[in-house]
PDB file of C-alpha atoms in Angstrom:
ATOM      1  CA  TYR A  14     -32.876  50.127   4.644  1.00  0.00           C
ATOM      2  CA  VAL A  15     -33.350  47.584   7.436  1.00  0.00           C
ATOM      3  CA  VAL A  16     -36.568  45.791   8.416  1.00  0.00           C
ATOM      4  CA  ASP A  17     -36.576  43.390  11.393  1.00  0.00           C
ATOM      5  CA  GLY A  18     -32.797  43.306  11.343  1.00  0.00           C
ATOM      6  CA  LEU A  19     -32.544  42.427   7.642  1.00  0.00           C
ATOM      7  CA  THR A  20     -31.299  44.711   4.881  1.00  0.00           C
ATOM      8  CA  THR A  21     -34.104  44.930   2.325  1.00  0.00           C
ATOM      9  CA  SER A  22     -32.587  47.435  -0.077  1.00  0.00           C
ATOM     10  CA  ILE A  23     -29.961  47.457  -2.825  1.00  0.00           C
ATOM     11  CA  LYS A  24     -27.182  50.074  -2.862  1.00  0.00           C
ATOM     12  CA  GLY A  25     -26.781  52.174  -5.971  1.00  0.00           C
ATOM     13  CA  ILE A  26     -25.644  55.447  -7.463  1.00  0.00           C
ATOM     14  CA  ASP A  27     -26.609  57.715 -10.327  1.00  0.00           C
ATOM     15  CA  VAL A  28     -23.916  59.415 -12.375  1.00  0.00           C
ATOM     16  CA  SER A  29     -23.307  61.630 -15.367  1.00  0.00           C
ATOM     17  CA  ALA A  30     -20.404  63.394 -17.041  1.00  0.00           C
ATOM     18  CA  TYR A  31     -20.267  65.678 -13.978  1.00  0.00           C
ATOM     19  CA  GLN A  32     -18.503  62.879 -12.069  1.00  0.00           C
ATOM     20  CA  GLU A  33     -15.754  62.901 -14.719  1.00  0.00           C
ATOM     21  CA  GLU A  34     -13.699  59.694 -15.013  1.00  0.00           C
ATOM     22  CA  ILE A  35     -14.904  56.890 -12.736  1.00  0.00           C
ATOM     23  CA  ASP A  36     -12.916  53.889 -11.522  1.00  0.00           C
ATOM     24  CA  TRP A  37     -15.702  51.330 -11.816  1.00  0.00           C
ATOM     25  CA  GLU A  38     -13.631  48.517 -10.319  1.00  0.00           C
ATOM     26  CA  LYS A  39     -13.319  50.503  -7.092  1.00  0.00           C
ATOM     27  CA  VAL A  40     -17.012  51.454  -7.212  1.00  0.00           C
ATOM     28  CA  ALA A  41     -17.969  47.777  -7.396  1.00  0.00           C
ATOM     29  CA  ALA A  42     -15.597  46.902  -4.564  1.00  0.00           C
ATOM     30  CA  ASP A  43     -17.330  49.570  -2.439  1.00  0.00           C
ATOM     31  CA  GLY A  44     -20.566  47.598  -2.567  1.00  0.00           C
ATOM     32  CA  VAL A  45     -22.437  49.441  -5.323  1.00  0.00           C
ATOM     33  CA  ARG A  46     -24.751  47.002  -7.094  1.00  0.00           C
ATOM     34  CA  PHE A  47     -26.491  49.212  -9.625  1.00  0.00           C
ATOM     35  CA  ALA A  48     -25.880  52.497 -11.417  1.00  0.00           C
ATOM     36  CA  MET A  49     -28.410  54.779 -13.056  1.00  0.00           C
ATOM     37  CA  ILE A  50     -26.396  56.438 -15.806  1.00  0.00           C
ATOM     38  CA  ARG A  51     -27.403  59.619 -17.564  1.00  0.00           C
ATOM     39  CA  LEU A  52     -27.812  58.892 -21.257  1.00  0.00           C
ATOM     40  CA  GLY A  53     -28.532  62.487 -22.179  1.00  0.00           C
ATOM     41  CA  TYR A  54     -30.990  65.334 -22.188  1.00  0.00           C
ATOM     42  CA  ARG A  55     -32.974  67.697 -24.377  1.00  0.00           C
ATOM     43  CA  GLY A  56     -31.803  71.289 -24.169  1.00  0.00           C
ATOM     44  CA  TYR A  57     -34.275  73.516 -22.330  1.00  0.00           C
ATOM     45  CA  GLY A  58     -33.636  76.385 -24.729  1.00  0.00           C
ATOM     46  CA  THR A  59     -32.769  74.843 -28.083  1.00  0.00           C
ATOM     47  CA  GLY A  60     -34.682  71.577 -27.802  1.00  0.00           C
ATOM     48  CA  LYS A  61     -31.647  69.725 -29.150  1.00  0.00           C
ATOM     49  CA  LEU A  62     -31.134  66.092 -28.107  1.00  0.00           C
ATOM     50  CA  VAL A  63     -27.721  65.654 -26.501  1.00  0.00           C
ATOM     51  CA  THR A  64     -25.888  62.490 -25.470  1.00  0.00           C
ATOM     52  CA  ASP A  65     -24.044  62.616 -22.135  1.00  0.00           C
ATOM     53  CA  ALA A  66     -20.328  62.786 -22.949  1.00  0.00           C
ATOM     54  CA  ARG A  67     -19.530  59.808 -20.709  1.00  0.00           C
ATOM     55  CA  PHE A  68     -22.637  57.668 -21.194  1.00  0.00           C
ATOM     56  CA  ILE A  69     -21.046  54.842 -23.180  1.00  0.00           C
ATOM     57  CA  GLU A  70     -17.878  54.902 -21.071  1.00  0.00           C
ATOM     58  CA  ASN A  71     -19.897  54.724 -17.845  1.00  0.00           C
ATOM     59  CA  ALA A  72     -22.339  52.079 -19.050  1.00  0.00           C
ATOM     60  CA  GLN A  73     -19.542  49.814 -20.230  1.00  0.00           C
ATOM     61  CA  GLY A  74     -17.420  50.412 -17.131  1.00  0.00           C
ATOM     62  CA  ALA A  75     -20.276  49.548 -14.804  1.00  0.00           C
ATOM     63  CA  ALA A  76     -21.295  46.437 -16.737  1.00  0.00           C
ATOM     64  CA  GLU A  77     -17.727  45.158 -17.025  1.00  0.00           C
ATOM     65  CA  ASN A  78     -17.468  45.252 -13.232  1.00  0.00           C
ATOM     66  CA  GLY A  79     -20.712  43.437 -12.483  1.00  0.00           C
ATOM     67  CA  ILE A  80     -22.789  46.522 -11.689  1.00  0.00           C
ATOM     68  CA  ALA A  81     -26.336  46.461 -13.045  1.00  0.00           C
ATOM     69  CA  VAL A  82     -26.997  49.282 -15.513  1.00  0.00           C
ATOM     70  CA  GLY A  83     -30.026  51.544 -15.682  1.00  0.00           C
ATOM     71  CA  ILE A  84     -30.533  54.761 -17.602  1.00  0.00           C
ATOM     72  CA  TYR A  85     -32.016  58.172 -17.045  1.00  0.00           C
ATOM     73  CA  PHE A  86     -32.852  60.901 -19.547  1.00  0.00           C
ATOM     74  CA  VAL A  87     -33.696  64.533 -18.745  1.00  0.00           C
ATOM     75  CA  THR A  88     -36.809  65.472 -20.694  1.00  0.00           C
ATOM     76  CA  GLN A  89     -37.846  68.805 -22.138  1.00  0.00           C
ATOM     77  CA  ALA A  90     -40.534  67.475 -24.470  1.00  0.00           C
ATOM     78  CA  THR A  91     -43.245  69.905 -25.524  1.00  0.00           C
ATOM     79  CA  SER A  92     -45.413  67.458 -27.465  1.00  0.00           C
ATOM     80  CA  VAL A  93     -46.275  63.776 -27.661  1.00  0.00           C
ATOM     81  CA  GLU A  94     -44.147  63.604 -30.799  1.00  0.00           C
ATOM     82  CA  GLU A  95     -41.133  65.007 -28.972  1.00  0.00           C
ATOM     83  CA  ALA A  96     -41.658  62.611 -26.062  1.00  0.00           C
ATOM     84  CA  GLU A  97     -41.675  59.682 -28.472  1.00  0.00           C
ATOM     85  CA  GLU A  98     -38.608  61.116 -30.198  1.00  0.00           C
ATOM     86  CA  GLU A  99     -36.842  61.210 -26.828  1.00  0.00           C
ATOM     87  CA  ALA A 100     -37.732  57.571 -26.182  1.00  0.00           C
ATOM     88  CA  GLU A 101     -36.427  56.543 -29.600  1.00  0.00           C
ATOM     89  CA  PHE A 102     -33.235  58.525 -28.994  1.00  0.00           C
ATOM     90  CA  VAL A 103     -32.731  56.758 -25.660  1.00  0.00           C
ATOM     91  CA  LEU A 104     -33.346  53.300 -27.107  1.00  0.00           C
ATOM     92  CA  GLU A 105     -31.016  53.826 -30.075  1.00  0.00           C
ATOM     93  CA  THR A 106     -28.236  55.422 -28.023  1.00  0.00           C
ATOM     94  CA  ALA A 107     -28.475  52.676 -25.396  1.00  0.00           C
ATOM     95  CA  LYS A 108     -27.788  50.074 -28.098  1.00  0.00           C
ATOM     96  CA  GLU A 109     -24.536  51.852 -28.955  1.00  0.00           C
ATOM     97  CA  ALA A 110     -23.173  51.052 -25.488  1.00  0.00           C
ATOM     98  CA  GLY A 111     -23.501  47.331 -26.206  1.00  0.00           C
ATOM     99  CA  VAL A 112     -24.445  46.399 -22.631  1.00  0.00           C
ATOM    100  CA  GLU A 113     -27.577  44.846 -21.176  1.00  0.00           C
ATOM    101  CA  ILE A 114     -29.877  47.340 -19.487  1.00  0.00           C
ATOM    102  CA  THR A 115     -31.337  45.392 -16.566  1.00  0.00           C
ATOM    103  CA  TRP A 116     -32.404  48.291 -14.347  1.00  0.00           C
ATOM    104  CA  PRO A 117     -35.162  50.707 -15.439  1.00  0.00           C
ATOM    105  CA  ILE A 118     -35.024  53.471 -18.035  1.00  0.00           C
ATOM    106  CA  ALA A 119     -36.058  56.571 -16.112  1.00  0.00           C
ATOM    107  CA  LEU A 120     -37.508  59.842 -17.311  1.00  0.00           C
ATOM    108  CA  ASP A 121     -35.965  62.669 -15.267  1.00  0.00           C
ATOM    109  CA  LEU A 122     -38.635  65.273 -14.434  1.00  0.00           C
ATOM    110  CA  GLU A 123     -37.459  68.435 -12.733  1.00  0.00           C
ATOM    111  CA  ASP A 124     -37.321  72.200 -13.043  1.00  0.00           C
ATOM    112  CA  ALA A 125     -35.233  73.462 -15.941  1.00  0.00           C
ATOM    113  CA  GLY A 126     -32.382  75.873 -15.383  1.00  0.00           C
ATOM    114  CA  SER A 127     -34.432  78.846 -16.573  1.00  0.00           C
ATOM    115  CA  ASP A 128     -37.954  80.166 -16.104  1.00  0.00           C
ATOM    116  CA  THR A 129     -38.013  80.788 -19.856  1.00  0.00           C
ATOM    117  CA  ALA A 130     -37.444  77.107 -20.654  1.00  0.00           C
ATOM    118  CA  ARG A 131     -39.486  75.761 -23.548  1.00  0.00           C
ATOM    119  CA  THR A 132     -41.509  73.611 -21.105  1.00  0.00           C
ATOM    120  CA  ALA A 133     -42.211  76.361 -18.562  1.00  0.00           C
ATOM    121  CA  LEU A 134     -45.856  76.889 -19.535  1.00  0.00           C
ATOM    122  CA  LEU A 135     -46.937  73.287 -19.963  1.00  0.00           C
ATOM    123  CA  THR A 136     -50.028  72.172 -18.080  1.00  0.00           C
ATOM    124  CA  ARG A 137     -50.202  69.208 -15.731  1.00  0.00           C
ATOM    125  CA  ASP A 138     -52.270  67.258 -18.271  1.00  0.00           C
ATOM    126  CA  GLU A 139     -49.847  68.028 -21.086  1.00  0.00           C
ATOM    127  CA  ARG A 140     -46.862  66.867 -19.051  1.00  0.00           C
ATOM    128  CA  THR A 141     -48.704  63.679 -18.157  1.00  0.00           C
ATOM    129  CA  ASP A 142     -49.517  63.028 -21.813  1.00  0.00           C
ATOM    130  CA  PHE A 143     -45.844  63.318 -22.680  1.00  0.00           C
ATOM    131  CA  ILE A 144     -44.751  61.088 -19.802  1.00  0.00           C
ATOM    132  CA  VAL A 145     -47.152  58.359 -20.896  1.00  0.00           C
ATOM    133  CA  ALA A 146     -45.956  58.631 -24.511  1.00  0.00           C
ATOM    134  CA  PHE A 147     -42.313  58.213 -23.469  1.00  0.00           C
ATOM    135  CA  CYS A 148     -42.960  55.372 -21.040  1.00  0.00           C
ATOM    136  CA  GLU A 149     -45.159  53.383 -23.379  1.00  0.00           C
ATOM    137  CA  LYS A 150     -42.516  53.469 -26.104  1.00  0.00           C
ATOM    138  CA  ILE A 151     -39.871  52.305 -23.623  1.00  0.00           C
ATOM    139  CA  LYS A 152     -42.156  49.525 -22.368  1.00  0.00           C
ATOM    140  CA  ALA A 153     -42.937  48.365 -25.902  1.00  0.00           C
ATOM    141  CA  GLU A 154     -39.236  47.621 -26.376  1.00  0.00           C
ATOM    142  CA  GLY A 155     -39.109  45.353 -23.328  1.00  0.00           C
ATOM    143  CA  HIS A 156     -37.638  47.804 -20.839  1.00  0.00           C
ATOM    144  CA  ARG A 157     -39.066  48.967 -17.541  1.00  0.00           C
ATOM    145  CA  PRO A 158     -40.006  52.659 -17.563  1.00  0.00           C
ATOM    146  CA  MET A 159     -39.555  54.709 -14.405  1.00  0.00           C
ATOM    147  CA  LEU A 160     -40.245  58.291 -13.318  1.00  0.00           C
ATOM    148  CA  TYR A 161     -37.665  60.343 -11.401  1.00  0.00           C
ATOM    149  CA  ALA A 162     -38.868  63.424  -9.530  1.00  0.00           C
ATOM    150  CA  ALA A 163     -39.015  65.217  -6.204  1.00  0.00           C
ATOM    151  CA  ILE A 164     -42.186  65.626  -4.155  1.00  0.00           C
ATOM    152  CA  ARG A 165     -43.455  68.849  -5.762  1.00  0.00           C
ATOM    153  CA  TRP A 166     -43.213  67.442  -9.245  1.00  0.00           C
ATOM    154  CA  TYR A 167     -45.005  64.239  -8.300  1.00  0.00           C
ATOM    155  CA  LEU A 168     -47.838  66.104  -6.619  1.00  0.00           C
ATOM    156  CA  GLU A 169     -48.184  69.242  -8.747  1.00  0.00           C
ATOM    157  CA  GLU A 170     -46.701  68.734 -12.200  1.00  0.00           C
ATOM    158  CA  MET A 171     -48.155  65.362 -13.215  1.00  0.00           C
ATOM    159  CA  ASP A 172     -51.380  63.403 -12.797  1.00  0.00           C
ATOM    160  CA  LEU A 173     -50.292  60.344 -10.833  1.00  0.00           C
ATOM    161  CA  SER A 174     -53.684  58.687 -11.284  1.00  0.00           C
ATOM    162  CA  ARG A 175     -52.633  58.129 -14.908  1.00  0.00           C
ATOM    163  CA  LEU A 176     -49.141  56.922 -14.062  1.00  0.00           C
ATOM    164  CA  THR A 177     -49.773  53.957 -11.783  1.00  0.00           C
ATOM    165  CA  ASP A 178     -48.200  51.515 -14.277  1.00  0.00           C
ATOM    166  CA  TYR A 179     -44.749  53.076 -13.964  1.00  0.00           C
ATOM    167  CA  ASP A 180     -42.203  52.638 -11.194  1.00  0.00           C
ATOM    168  CA  LYS A 181     -41.293  55.686  -9.127  1.00  0.00           C
ATOM    169  CA  TRP A 182     -37.808  56.934  -8.282  1.00  0.00           C
ATOM    170  CA  PHE A 183     -38.130  59.512  -5.530  1.00  0.00           C
ATOM    171  CA  ALA A 184     -35.619  62.247  -4.702  1.00  0.00           C
ATOM    172  CA  GLN A 185     -35.842  63.447  -1.118  1.00  0.00           C
ATOM    173  CA  TYR A 186     -32.924  64.121   1.203  1.00  0.00           C
ATOM    174  CA  PHE A 187     -34.333  63.166   4.598  1.00  0.00           C
ATOM    175  CA  ASN A 188     -33.640  60.318   7.000  1.00  0.00           C
ATOM    176  CA  ARG A 189     -36.909  58.721   5.953  1.00  0.00           C
ATOM    177  CA  PRO A 190     -38.866  59.500   2.803  1.00  0.00           C
ATOM    178  CA  PHE A 191     -42.443  60.722   3.088  1.00  0.00           C
ATOM    179  CA  PHE A 192     -44.265  59.805  -0.086  1.00  0.00           C
ATOM    180  CA  PRO A 193     -47.821  58.438  -0.249  1.00  0.00           C
ATOM    181  CA  TYR A 194     -47.096  56.059  -3.142  1.00  0.00           C
ATOM    182  CA  GLU A 195     -45.121  52.887  -3.667  1.00  0.00           C
ATOM    183  CA  LEU A 196     -41.436  53.506  -4.316  1.00  0.00           C
ATOM    184  CA  GLY A 197     -39.113  51.457  -6.460  1.00  0.00           C
ATOM    185  CA  MET A 198     -36.095  53.571  -5.672  1.00  0.00           C
ATOM    186  CA  TRP A 199     -35.106  56.407  -3.338  1.00  0.00           C
ATOM    187  CA  GLN A 200     -32.370  58.952  -3.998  1.00  0.00           C
ATOM    188  CA  TYR A 201     -31.557  60.026  -0.462  1.00  0.00           C
ATOM    189  CA  THR A 202     -28.526  62.282  -0.821  1.00  0.00           C
ATOM    190  CA  SER A 203     -26.597  64.245  -3.418  1.00  0.00           C
ATOM    191  CA  SER A 204     -23.462  64.430  -1.292  1.00  0.00           C
ATOM    192  CA  GLY A 205     -22.555  60.764  -0.953  1.00  0.00           C
ATOM    193  CA  ARG A 206     -19.069  59.366  -1.217  1.00  0.00           C
ATOM    194  CA  VAL A 207     -18.076  56.211  -3.082  1.00  0.00           C
ATOM    195  CA  ASP A 208     -14.590  54.846  -3.652  1.00  0.00           C
ATOM    196  CA  GLY A 209     -13.554  55.369  -7.276  1.00  0.00           C
ATOM    197  CA  ILE A 210     -15.515  58.617  -7.728  1.00  0.00           C
ATOM    198  CA  LYS A 211     -14.000  62.029  -7.085  1.00  0.00           C
ATOM    199  CA  GLY A 212     -16.223  64.317  -5.079  1.00  0.00           C
ATOM    200  CA  ASN A 213     -19.898  63.918  -4.305  1.00  0.00           C
ATOM    201  CA  VAL A 214     -22.257  61.458  -5.928  1.00  0.00           C
ATOM    202  CA  ASP A 215     -25.989  60.772  -5.615  1.00  0.00           C
ATOM    203  CA  LEU A 216     -26.743  57.691  -3.508  1.00  0.00           C
ATOM    204  CA  ASN A 217     -29.838  55.542  -3.920  1.00  0.00           C
ATOM    205  CA  LEU A 218     -31.602  52.670  -2.229  1.00  0.00           C
ATOM    206  CA  CYS A 219     -33.614  50.334  -4.412  1.00  0.00           C
ATOM    207  CA  PHE A 220     -36.391  48.140  -3.061  1.00  0.00           C
ATOM    208  CA  VAL A 221     -36.796  45.938  -6.146  1.00  0.00           C
ATOM    209  CA  ASP A 222     -34.189  43.625  -7.665  1.00  0.00           C
ATOM    210  CA  TYR A 223     -34.852  44.690 -11.236  1.00  0.00           C
ATOM    211  CA  SER A 224     -32.226  42.347 -12.669  1.00  0.00           C
ATOM    212  CA  ALA A 225     -34.067  39.367 -11.191  1.00  0.00           C
ATOM    213  CA  ALA A 226     -37.419  40.773 -12.312  1.00  0.00           C
ATOM    214  CA  LYS A 227     -36.159  41.190 -15.873  1.00  0.00           C
ATOM    215  CA  SER A 228     -34.846  37.630 -16.024  1.00  0.00           C
ATOM    216  CA  GLY A 229     -38.097  36.285 -14.578  1.00  0.00           C
ATOM    217  CA  GLU A 230     -36.566  34.931 -11.364  1.00  0.00           C
TER     218      GLU A 230
END
């Protein structure tokens, strides 16, 4: 992202077990400076909390090669208690990786794989309650909470007037994003290519140096 001839964005990716084994040394050499790594998800049918099979491997591989690490978790909470349980699960599982999390911890908000998902009938206000519960627990532990969603979810499925304290990660695959709110990060394609990763990978531009923000620089 270039303004007046100067690059004002930071190059990053987001990955999960779907990318299989990643050569993080090659990823770093290809100019990637941060990685949002899937920690896990709650099952949309069973409600079970599941850790991504490659979370620890990916978090450690990125950190060992100088790539800043952030996290995302796919929610299917149906109550404030479940949202807080998800936050606790994320915080505890993140500790197991043994790396510093300098980029945000994002709550992934998107349509489930089935119209009979346990969250299918939630109201906008209920979803917002659960988002706040998750984010506040993350913030209380010294991390920066973030929301990941596409345009419909931001505008229809949550009350953004109650979510102004949390950074936004926006998924929209256009040359320029159209979003009437401040963005921390933009996922602009799901078919990117990065050395060290087989096949497609999501590419992101970040407009905040979260590592510097976390260290107080």
